CSV table of C-alpha atoms in Angstrom, one decimal:
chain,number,residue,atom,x,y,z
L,1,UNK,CA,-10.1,-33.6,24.2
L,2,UNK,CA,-12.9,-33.0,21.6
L,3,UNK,CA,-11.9,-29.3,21.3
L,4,UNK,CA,-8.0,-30.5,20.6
L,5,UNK,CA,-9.2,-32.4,18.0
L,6,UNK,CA,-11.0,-30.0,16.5
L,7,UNK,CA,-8.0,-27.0,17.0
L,8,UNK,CA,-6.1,-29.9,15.4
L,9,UNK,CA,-8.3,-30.9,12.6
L,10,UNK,CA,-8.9,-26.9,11.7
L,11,UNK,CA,-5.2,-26.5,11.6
L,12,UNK,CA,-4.5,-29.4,9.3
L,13,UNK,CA,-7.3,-27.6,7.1
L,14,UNK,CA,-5.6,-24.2,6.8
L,15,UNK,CA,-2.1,-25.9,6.8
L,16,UNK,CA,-2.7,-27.9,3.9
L,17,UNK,CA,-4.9,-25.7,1.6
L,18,UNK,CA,-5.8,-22.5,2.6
L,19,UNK,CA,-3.2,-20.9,5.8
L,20,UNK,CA,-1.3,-19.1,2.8
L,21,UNK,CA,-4.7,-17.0,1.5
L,22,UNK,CA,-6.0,-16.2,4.9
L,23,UNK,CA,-2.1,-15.2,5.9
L,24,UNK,CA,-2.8,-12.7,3.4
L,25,UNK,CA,-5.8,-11.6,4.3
L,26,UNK,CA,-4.5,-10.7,7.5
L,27,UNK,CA,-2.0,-8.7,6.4
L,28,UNK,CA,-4.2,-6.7,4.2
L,29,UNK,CA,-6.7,-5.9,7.0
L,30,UNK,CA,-3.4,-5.3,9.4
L,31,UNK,CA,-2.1,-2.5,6.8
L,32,UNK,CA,-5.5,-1.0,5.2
L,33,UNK,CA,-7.4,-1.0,8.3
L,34,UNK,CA,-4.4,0.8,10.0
L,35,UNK,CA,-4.1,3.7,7.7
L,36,UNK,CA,-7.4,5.0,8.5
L,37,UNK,CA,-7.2,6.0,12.3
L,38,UNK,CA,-3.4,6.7,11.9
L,39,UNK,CA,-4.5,9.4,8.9
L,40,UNK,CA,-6.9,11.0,11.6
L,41,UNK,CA,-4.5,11.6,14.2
L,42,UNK,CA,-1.5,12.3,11.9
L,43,UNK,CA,-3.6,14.7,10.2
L,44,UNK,CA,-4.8,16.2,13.1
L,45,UNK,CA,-1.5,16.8,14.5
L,46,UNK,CA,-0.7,18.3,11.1
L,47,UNK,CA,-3.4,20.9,11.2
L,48,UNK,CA,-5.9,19.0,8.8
L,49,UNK,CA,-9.2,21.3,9.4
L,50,UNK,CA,-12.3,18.3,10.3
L,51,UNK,CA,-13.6,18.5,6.6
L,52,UNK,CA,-10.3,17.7,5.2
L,53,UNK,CA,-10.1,14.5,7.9
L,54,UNK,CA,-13.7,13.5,6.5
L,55,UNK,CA,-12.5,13.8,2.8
L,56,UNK,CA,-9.5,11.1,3.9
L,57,UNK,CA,-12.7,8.8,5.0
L,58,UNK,CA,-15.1,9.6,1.7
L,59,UNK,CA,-11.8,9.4,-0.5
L,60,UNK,CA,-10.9,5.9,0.8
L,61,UNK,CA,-14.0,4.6,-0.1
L,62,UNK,CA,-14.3,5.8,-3.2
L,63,UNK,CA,-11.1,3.7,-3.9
L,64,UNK,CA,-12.8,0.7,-2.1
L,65,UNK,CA,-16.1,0.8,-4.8
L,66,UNK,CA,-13.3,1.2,-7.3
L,67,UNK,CA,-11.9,-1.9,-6.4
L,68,UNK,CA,-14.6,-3.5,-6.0
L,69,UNK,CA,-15.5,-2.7,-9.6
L,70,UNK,CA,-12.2,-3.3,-11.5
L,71,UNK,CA,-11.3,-6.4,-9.4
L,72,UNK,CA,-13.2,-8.9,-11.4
L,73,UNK,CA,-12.3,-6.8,-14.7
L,74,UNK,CA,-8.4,-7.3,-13.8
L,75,UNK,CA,-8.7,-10.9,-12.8
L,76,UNK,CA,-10.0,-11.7,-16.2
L,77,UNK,CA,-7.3,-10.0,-18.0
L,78,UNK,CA,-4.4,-11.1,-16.3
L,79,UNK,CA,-5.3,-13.2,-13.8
L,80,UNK,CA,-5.5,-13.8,-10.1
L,81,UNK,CA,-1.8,-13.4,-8.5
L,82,UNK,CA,-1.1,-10.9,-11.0
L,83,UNK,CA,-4.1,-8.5,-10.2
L,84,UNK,CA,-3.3,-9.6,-6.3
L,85,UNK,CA,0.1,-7.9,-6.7
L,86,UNK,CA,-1.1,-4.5,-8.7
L,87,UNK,CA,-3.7,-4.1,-5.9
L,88,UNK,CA,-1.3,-4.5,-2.8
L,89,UNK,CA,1.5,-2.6,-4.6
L,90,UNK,CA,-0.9,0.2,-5.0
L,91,UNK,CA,-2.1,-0.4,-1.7
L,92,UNK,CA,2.2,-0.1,-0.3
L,93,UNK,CA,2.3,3.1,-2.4
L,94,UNK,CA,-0.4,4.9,-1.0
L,95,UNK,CA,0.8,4.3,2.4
L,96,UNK,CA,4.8,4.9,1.9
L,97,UNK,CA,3.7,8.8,-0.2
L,98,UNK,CA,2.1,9.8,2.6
L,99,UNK,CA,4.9,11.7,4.8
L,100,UNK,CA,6.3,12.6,1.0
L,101,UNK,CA,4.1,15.2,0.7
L,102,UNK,CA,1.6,16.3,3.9
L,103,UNK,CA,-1.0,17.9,2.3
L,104,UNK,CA,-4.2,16.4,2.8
L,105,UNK,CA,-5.5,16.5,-0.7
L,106,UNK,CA,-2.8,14.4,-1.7
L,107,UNK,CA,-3.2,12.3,1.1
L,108,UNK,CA,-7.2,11.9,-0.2
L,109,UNK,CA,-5.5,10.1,-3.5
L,110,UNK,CA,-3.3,8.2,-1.2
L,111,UNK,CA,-6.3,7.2,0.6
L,112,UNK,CA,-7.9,6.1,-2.7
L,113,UNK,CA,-5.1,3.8,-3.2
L,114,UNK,CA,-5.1,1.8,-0.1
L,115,UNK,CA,-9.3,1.9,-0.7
L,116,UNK,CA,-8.9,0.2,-3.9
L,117,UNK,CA,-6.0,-2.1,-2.2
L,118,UNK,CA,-8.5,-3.2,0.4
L,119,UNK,CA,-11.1,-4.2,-2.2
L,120,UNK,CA,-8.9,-5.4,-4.8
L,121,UNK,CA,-7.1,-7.6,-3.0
L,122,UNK,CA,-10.3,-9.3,-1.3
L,123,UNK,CA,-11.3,-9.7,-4.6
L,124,UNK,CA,-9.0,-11.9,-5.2
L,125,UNK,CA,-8.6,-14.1,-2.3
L,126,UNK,CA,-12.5,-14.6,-2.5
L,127,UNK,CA,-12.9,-15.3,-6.2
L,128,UNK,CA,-9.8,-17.6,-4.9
L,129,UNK,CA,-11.3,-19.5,-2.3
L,130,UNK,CA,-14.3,-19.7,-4.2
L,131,UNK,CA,-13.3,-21.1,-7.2
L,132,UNK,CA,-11.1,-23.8,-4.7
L,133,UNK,CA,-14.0,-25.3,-2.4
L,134,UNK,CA,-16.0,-27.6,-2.7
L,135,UNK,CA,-19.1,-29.0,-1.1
L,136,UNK,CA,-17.6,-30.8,1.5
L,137,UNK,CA,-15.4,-27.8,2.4
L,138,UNK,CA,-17.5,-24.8,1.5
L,139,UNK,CA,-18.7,-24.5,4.8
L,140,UNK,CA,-15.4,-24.5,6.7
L,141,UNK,CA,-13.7,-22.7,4.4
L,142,UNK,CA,-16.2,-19.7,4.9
L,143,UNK,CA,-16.2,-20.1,8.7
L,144,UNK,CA,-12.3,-19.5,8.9
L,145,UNK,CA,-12.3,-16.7,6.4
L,146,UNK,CA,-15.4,-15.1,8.6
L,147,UNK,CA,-13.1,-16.0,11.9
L,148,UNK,CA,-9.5,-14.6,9.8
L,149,UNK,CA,-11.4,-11.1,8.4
L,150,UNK,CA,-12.8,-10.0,12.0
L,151,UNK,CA,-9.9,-10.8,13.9
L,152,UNK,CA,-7.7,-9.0,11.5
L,153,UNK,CA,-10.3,-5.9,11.2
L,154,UNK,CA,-9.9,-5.7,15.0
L,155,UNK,CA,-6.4,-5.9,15.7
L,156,UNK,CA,-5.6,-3.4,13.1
L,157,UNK,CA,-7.2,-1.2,15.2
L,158,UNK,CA,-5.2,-1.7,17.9
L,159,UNK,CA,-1.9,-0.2,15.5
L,160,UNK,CA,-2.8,2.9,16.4
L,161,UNK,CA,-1.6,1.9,20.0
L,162,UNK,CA,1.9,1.9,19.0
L,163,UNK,CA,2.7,3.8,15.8
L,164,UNK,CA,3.5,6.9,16.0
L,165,UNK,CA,1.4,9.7,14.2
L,166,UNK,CA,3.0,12.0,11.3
L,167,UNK,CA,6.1,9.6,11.1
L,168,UNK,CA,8.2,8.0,8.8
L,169,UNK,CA,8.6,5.3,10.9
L,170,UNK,CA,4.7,4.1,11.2
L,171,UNK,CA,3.6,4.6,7.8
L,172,UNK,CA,7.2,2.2,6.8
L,173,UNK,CA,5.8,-0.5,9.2
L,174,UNK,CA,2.0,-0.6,7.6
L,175,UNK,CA,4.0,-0.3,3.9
L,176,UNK,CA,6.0,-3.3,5.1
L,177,UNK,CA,2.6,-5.4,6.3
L,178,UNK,CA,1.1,-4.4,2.9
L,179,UNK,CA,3.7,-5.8,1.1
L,180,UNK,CA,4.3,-8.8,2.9
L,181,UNK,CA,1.2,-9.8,1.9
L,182,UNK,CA,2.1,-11.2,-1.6
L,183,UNK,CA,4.8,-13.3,-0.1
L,184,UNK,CA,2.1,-16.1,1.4
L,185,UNK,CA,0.0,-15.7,-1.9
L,186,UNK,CA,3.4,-16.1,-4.1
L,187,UNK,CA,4.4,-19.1,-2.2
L,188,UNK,CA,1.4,-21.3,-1.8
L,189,UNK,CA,1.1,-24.4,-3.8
L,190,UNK,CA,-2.4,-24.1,-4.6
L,191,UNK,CA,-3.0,-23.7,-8.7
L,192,UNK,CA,-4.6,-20.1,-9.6
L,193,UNK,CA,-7.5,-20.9,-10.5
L,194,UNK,CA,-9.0,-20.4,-13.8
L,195,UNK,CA,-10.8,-16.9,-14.5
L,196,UNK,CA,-14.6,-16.6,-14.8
L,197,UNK,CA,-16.5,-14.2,-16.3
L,198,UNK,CA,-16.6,-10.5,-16.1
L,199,UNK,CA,-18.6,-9.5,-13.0
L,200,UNK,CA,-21.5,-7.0,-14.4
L,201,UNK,CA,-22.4,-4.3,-11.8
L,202,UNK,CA,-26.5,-3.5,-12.2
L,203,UNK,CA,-27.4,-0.4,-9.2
L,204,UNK,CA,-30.8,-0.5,-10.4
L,205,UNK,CA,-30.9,-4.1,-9.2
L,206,UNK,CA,-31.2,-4.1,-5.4
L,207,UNK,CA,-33.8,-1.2,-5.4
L,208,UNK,CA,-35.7,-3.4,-7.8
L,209,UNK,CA,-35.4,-6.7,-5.5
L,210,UNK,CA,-35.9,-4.9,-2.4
L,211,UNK,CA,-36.2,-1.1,-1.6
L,212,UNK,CA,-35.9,-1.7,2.3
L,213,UNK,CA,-32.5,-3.6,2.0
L,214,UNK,CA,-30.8,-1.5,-0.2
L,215,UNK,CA,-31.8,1.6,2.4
L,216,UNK,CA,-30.7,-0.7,4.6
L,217,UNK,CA,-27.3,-0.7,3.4
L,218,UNK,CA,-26.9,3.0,3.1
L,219,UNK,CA,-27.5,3.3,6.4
L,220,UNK,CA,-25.3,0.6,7.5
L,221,UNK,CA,-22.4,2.3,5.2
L,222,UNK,CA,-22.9,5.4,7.0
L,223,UNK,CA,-22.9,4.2,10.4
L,224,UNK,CA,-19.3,2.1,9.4
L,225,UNK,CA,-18.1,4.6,7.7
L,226,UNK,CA,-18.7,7.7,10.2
L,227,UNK,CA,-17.1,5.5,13.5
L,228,UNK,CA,-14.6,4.0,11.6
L,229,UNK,CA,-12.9,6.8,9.3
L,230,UNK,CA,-14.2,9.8,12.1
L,231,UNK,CA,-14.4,7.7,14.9
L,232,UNK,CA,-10.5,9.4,15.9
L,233,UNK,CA,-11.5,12.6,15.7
L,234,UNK,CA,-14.8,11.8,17.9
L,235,UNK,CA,-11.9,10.2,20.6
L,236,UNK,CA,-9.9,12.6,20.4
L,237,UNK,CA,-12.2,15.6,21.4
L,238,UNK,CA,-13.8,13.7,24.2
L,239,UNK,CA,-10.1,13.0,25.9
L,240,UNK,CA,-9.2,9.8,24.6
L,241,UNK,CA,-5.7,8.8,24.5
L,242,UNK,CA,-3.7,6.8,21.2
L,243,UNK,CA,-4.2,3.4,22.5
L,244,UNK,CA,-7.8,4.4,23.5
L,245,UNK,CA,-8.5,5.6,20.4
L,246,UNK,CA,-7.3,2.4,19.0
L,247,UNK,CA,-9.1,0.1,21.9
L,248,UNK,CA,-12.5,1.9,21.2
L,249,UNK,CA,-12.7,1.4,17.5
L,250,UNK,CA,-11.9,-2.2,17.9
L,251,UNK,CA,-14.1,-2.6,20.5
L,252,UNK,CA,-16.9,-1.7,17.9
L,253,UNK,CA,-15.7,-4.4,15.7
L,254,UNK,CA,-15.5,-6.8,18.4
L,255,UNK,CA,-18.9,-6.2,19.8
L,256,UNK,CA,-20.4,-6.6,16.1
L,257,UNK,CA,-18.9,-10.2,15.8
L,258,UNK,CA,-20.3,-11.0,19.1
L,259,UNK,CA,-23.5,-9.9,17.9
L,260,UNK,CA,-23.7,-11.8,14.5
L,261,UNK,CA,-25.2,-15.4,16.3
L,262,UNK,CA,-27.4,-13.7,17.7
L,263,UNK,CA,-28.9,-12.1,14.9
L,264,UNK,CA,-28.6,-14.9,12.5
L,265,UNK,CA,-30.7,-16.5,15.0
L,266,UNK,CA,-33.5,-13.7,15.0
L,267,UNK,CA,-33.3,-12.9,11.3
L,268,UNK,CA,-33.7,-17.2,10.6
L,269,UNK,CA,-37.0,-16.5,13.2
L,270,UNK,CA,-38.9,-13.5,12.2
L,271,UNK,CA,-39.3,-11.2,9.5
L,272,UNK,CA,-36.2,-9.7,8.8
L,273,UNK,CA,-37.7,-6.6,8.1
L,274,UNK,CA,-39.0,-6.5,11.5
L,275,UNK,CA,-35.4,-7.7,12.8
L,276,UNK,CA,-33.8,-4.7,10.9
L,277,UNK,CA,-36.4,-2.5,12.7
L,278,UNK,CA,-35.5,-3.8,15.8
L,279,UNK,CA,-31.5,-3.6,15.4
L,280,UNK,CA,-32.0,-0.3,14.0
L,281,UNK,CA,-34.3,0.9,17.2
L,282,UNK,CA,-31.2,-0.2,19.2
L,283,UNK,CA,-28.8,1.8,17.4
L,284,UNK,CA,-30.4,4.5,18.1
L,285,UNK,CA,-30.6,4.1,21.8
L,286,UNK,CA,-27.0,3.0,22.1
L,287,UNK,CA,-26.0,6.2,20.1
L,288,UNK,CA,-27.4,8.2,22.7
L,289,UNK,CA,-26.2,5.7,25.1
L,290,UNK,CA,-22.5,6.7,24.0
L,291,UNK,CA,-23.0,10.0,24.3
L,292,UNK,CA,-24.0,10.1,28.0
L,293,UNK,CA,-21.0,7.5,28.3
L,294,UNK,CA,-18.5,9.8,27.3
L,295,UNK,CA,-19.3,12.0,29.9
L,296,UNK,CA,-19.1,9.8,32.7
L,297,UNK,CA,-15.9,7.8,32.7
L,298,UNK,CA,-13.5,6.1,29.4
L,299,UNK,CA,-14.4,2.7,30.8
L,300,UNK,CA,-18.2,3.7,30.0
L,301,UNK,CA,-17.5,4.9,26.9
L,302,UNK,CA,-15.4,1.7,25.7
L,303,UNK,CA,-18.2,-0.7,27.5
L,304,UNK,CA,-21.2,1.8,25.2
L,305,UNK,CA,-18.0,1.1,22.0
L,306,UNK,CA,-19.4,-2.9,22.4
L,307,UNK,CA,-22.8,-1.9,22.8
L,308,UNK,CA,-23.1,0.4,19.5
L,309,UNK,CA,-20.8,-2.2,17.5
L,310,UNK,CA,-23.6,-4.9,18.4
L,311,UNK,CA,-26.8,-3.2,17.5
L,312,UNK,CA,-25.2,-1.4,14.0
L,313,UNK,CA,-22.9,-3.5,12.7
L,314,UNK,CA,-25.2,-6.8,12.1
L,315,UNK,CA,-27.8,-4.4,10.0
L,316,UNK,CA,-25.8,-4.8,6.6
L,317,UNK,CA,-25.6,-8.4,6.8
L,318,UNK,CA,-30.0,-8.7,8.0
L,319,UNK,CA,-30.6,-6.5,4.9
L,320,UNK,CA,-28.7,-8.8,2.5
L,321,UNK,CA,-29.9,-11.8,3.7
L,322,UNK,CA,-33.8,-10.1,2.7
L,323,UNK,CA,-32.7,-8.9,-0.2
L,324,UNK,CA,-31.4,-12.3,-1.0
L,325,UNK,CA,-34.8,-13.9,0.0
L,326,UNK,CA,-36.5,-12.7,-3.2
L,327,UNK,CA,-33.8,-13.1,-6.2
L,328,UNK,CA,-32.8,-16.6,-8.0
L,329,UNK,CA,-29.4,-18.1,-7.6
L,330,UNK,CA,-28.5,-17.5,-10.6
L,331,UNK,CA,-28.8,-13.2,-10.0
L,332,UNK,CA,-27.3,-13.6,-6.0
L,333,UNK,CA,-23.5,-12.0,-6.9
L,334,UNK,CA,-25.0,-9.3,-9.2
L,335,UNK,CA,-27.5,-8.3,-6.0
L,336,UNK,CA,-24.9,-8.1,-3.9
L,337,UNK,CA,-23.0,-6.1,-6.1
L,338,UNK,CA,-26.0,-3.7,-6.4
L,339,UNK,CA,-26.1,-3.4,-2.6
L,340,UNK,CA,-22.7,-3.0,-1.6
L,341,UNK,CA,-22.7,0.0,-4.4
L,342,UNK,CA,-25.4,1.3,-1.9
L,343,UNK,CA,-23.3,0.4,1.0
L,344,UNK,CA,-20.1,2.6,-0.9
L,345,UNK,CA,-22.4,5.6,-1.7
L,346,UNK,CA,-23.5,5.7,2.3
L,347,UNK,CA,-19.6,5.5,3.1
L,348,UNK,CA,-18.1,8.1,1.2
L,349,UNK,CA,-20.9,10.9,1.8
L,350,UNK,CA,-20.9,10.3,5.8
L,351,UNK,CA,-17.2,10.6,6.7
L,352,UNK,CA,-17.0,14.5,5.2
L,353,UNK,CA,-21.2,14.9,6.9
L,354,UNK,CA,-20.2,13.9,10.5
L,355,UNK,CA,-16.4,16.0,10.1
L,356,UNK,CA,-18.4,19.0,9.3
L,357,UNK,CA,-21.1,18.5,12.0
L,358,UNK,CA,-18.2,18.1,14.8
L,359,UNK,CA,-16.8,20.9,13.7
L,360,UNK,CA,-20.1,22.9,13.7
L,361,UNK,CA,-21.7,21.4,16.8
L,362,UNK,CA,-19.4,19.5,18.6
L,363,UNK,CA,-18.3,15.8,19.3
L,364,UNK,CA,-21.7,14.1,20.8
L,365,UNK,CA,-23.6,15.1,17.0
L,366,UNK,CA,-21.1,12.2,14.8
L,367,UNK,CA,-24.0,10.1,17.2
L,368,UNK,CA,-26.6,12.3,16.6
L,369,UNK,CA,-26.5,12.2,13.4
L,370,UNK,CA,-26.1,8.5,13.1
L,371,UNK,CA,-29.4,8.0,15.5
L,372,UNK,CA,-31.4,10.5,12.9
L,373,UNK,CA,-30.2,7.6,10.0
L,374,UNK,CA,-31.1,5.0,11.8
L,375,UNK,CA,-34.6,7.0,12.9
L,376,UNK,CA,-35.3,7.5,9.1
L,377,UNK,CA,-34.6,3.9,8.6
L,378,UNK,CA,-37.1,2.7,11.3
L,379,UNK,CA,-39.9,5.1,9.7
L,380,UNK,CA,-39.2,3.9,6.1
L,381,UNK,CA,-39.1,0.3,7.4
L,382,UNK,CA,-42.7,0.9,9.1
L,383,UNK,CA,-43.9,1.8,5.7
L,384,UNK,CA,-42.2,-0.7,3.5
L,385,UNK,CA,-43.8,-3.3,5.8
L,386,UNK,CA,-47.1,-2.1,4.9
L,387,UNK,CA,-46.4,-3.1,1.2
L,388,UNK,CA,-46.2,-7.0,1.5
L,389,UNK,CA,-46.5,-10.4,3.3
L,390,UNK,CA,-43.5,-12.3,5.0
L,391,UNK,CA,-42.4,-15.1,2.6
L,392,UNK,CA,-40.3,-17.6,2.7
L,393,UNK,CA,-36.5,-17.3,4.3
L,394,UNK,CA,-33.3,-18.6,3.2
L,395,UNK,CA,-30.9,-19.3,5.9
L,396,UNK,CA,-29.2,-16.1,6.8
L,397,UNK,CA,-25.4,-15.6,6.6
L,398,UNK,CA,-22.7,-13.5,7.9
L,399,UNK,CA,-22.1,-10.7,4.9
L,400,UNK,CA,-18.5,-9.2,5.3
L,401,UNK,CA,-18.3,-5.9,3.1
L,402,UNK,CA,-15.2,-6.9,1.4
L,403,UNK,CA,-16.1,-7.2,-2.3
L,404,UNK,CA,-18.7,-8.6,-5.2
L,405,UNK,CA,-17.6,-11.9,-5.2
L,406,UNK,CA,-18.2,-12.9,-1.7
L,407,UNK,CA,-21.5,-14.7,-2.5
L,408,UNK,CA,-19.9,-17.2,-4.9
L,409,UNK,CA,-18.9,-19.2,-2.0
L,410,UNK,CA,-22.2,-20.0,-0.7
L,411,UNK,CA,-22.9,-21.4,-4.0
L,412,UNK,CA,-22.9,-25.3,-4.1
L,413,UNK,CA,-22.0,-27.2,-7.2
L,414,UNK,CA,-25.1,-28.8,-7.4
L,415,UNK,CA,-27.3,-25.2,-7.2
L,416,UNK,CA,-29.7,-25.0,-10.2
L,417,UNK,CA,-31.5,-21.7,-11.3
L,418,UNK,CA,-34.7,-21.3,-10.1
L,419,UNK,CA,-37.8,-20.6,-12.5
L,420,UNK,CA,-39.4,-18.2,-10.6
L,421,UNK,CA,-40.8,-15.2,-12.0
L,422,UNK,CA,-38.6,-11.9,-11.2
L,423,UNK,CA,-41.4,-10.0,-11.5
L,424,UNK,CA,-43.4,-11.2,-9.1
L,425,UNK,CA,-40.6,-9.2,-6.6
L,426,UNK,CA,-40.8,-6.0,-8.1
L,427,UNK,CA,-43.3,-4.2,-5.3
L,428,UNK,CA,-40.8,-5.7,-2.5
């Protein structure tokens, strides 16, 4: 009965305010998550060579940090439904040029298109959602979303399962998705709300605030980025079919949402630092768990999918919530900014890395090379840790890598700038 009411309460919610935003949302994960595993295996099946796969992966995430970057730039000039619709329409255009011209150059700006579709149009629906919660709501409101972005991120990697590689036909159906997006957004009631300032992006920032967290982030952006954008090519070569393909990469996803409790729960309890360590450690035992998997059965290597998704994909959001330990309020959505920059640069470097090192050495060393990351992360963690004491924690929260803006919707109307000294953070 209780959870009726709740299912029933929660529906009212999204009904009334918010069903049409997160609508969209999953129809922006549905197409842009889909395009990456169908360029693999249509580009396989065109001849693509591995390092032209991996440029597919780099290229898309160089148009995700341009996203990232321009959205807030575009919201303020001409506001939020009108920068929604240039980024998905950009997005639909990337996708529906592909079987134009097969080259895989071209597809690379293709792929920069539906990067900076992705990121644009998360943009958006955060600064959104932000700008129309309040205290009362906030915490619901960022719940859903967390609950509407992993389910879609999941499920489109289950497409691959039943489009078709190198065909008009599959590319048409994730054009279609991506433009059916801007139907929810074009029809809801809710008022566009009124444009903030320009988002200033500061790199220097989240080496300043915290070394370990900003390495933290490159590592976690080249673990992501290597399974997700080369993670095809890796299932392919051990004998996976399409739909296995498709079931493994979600699998990863799903087994990092099961793992983000958990590790809220650790990183609220101990020193995140030591957390990170800990997750990272893991990561590098389920990598080489994988690759014995693989050569055992596909049910072993889907279970080791869960197992890998759970110790590598909670890292980002531990090394956020230390890096957000030690900056005022006030500097929170510039930070982040400043890490997911790190984040980008450890996504678009990995993907063409690990498609070279498959070609050179085989399928097992995409893992191999992730555990030697993670390896370098646990050594320069044991050093960092050296450097200070534990202070004090704010509560940690689930950090989806979707764009700058994200943090505004932790902030509560009646947050006030803190006083402390920034200085006093600099050795951290």
């Amino acid at each position: 009965m209780a959870l009726g009411s709740f299912l029933a309460a929660a529906f009212r919610m999204l009904a009334i305010s918010f069903f049409s935003l997160f609508l969209s949302v999953i129809l922006i994960q549905l197409s842009s998550g889909g395009i990456g595993p169908l360029d693999v295996l249509s580009g396989l099946q065109s001849g693509f060579t591995n390092l032209e796969i991996g440029l597919l992966g780099s290229s898309h995430f160089v148009g995700f940090f341009v996203g990232c970057w321009w959205g807030p730039r575009l919201i303020g000039v001409i506001g939020h439904s009108r920068a929604f619709a240039v980024f998905a329409a950009a997005g639909t255009i990337g996708i529906l040029a592909h079987m134009l011209w097969v080259d895989p150059y071209v597809w690379s700006a293709m792929r920069i298109l539906s990067g900076m579709c992705i990121a644009g149009c998360f943009t958006v629906l955060e600064a959104w959602l932000q700008a129309k919660t309040d205290n009362a709501t906030r915490g619901r409101t960022v719940g859903y979303y967390r609950l509407v972005d992993l389910l879609g991120g999941l499920f489109s990697q289950l497409l691959i399962a039943v489009l078709e590689p190198a065909t008009y036909m599959a590319y048409n159906i994730l054009a279609i998705i991506c433009c059916a997006s801007l139907l929810p957004l074009a029809l809801t009631r809710i008022s566009q709300p009124p444009t903030t300032a320009e988002l200033r992006l500061r790199p220097r920032l989240g080496l300043q605030i915290s070394p370990m967290a900003s390495a933290g982030v490159v590592i976690a952006g080249i673990t992501v980025a290597s399974f997700r954008m080369v993670g095809p090519v890796y299932g392919q070569a051990v004998g996976l079919t399409s739909t296995q393909i498709g079931l493994f990469l979600a699998l990863f996803i799903l087994g990092g949402a099961l793992a983000q409790f958990p590790a809220g729960l650790f990183a609220d309890r101990f020193d995140r630092r030591k957390v990170m360590f800990a997750f990272s450690a893991v990561s590098i035992g389920a990598s080489l768990l994988v690759i014995q998997l693989a050569e055992t059965s596909t049910a072993g290597l889907l279970a080791g999918a869960v197992i890998f998704g759970a110790a590598t994909f909670p890292i980002y959001s531990i090394a956020a919530a230390h890096a957000n330990d030690h900056v005022p309020a006030n500097r929170m959505v510039e930070l982040n900014a400043s890490l997911l920059f790190y984040f980008a640069i450890g996504a678009i470097i990995s993907p063409l890395l690990v498609s070279l090192l498959i070609a050179g050495f085989g399928a097992s060393s995409m893992f191999v090379f992730i555990a030697v990351a993670h390896a370098l992360l646990c050594i320069y963690g044991l050093v960092r840790m050296t450097k200070r004491r534990v202070t004090i924690r704010k509560p940690f929260r689930y950090m989806p890598r979707t764009s700058f803006v994200f943090t505004r919707l932790f902030k509560r109307k009646s947050d006030r700038d803190p006083t402390r000294d920034d200085n006093r953070n600099k050795d951290r």
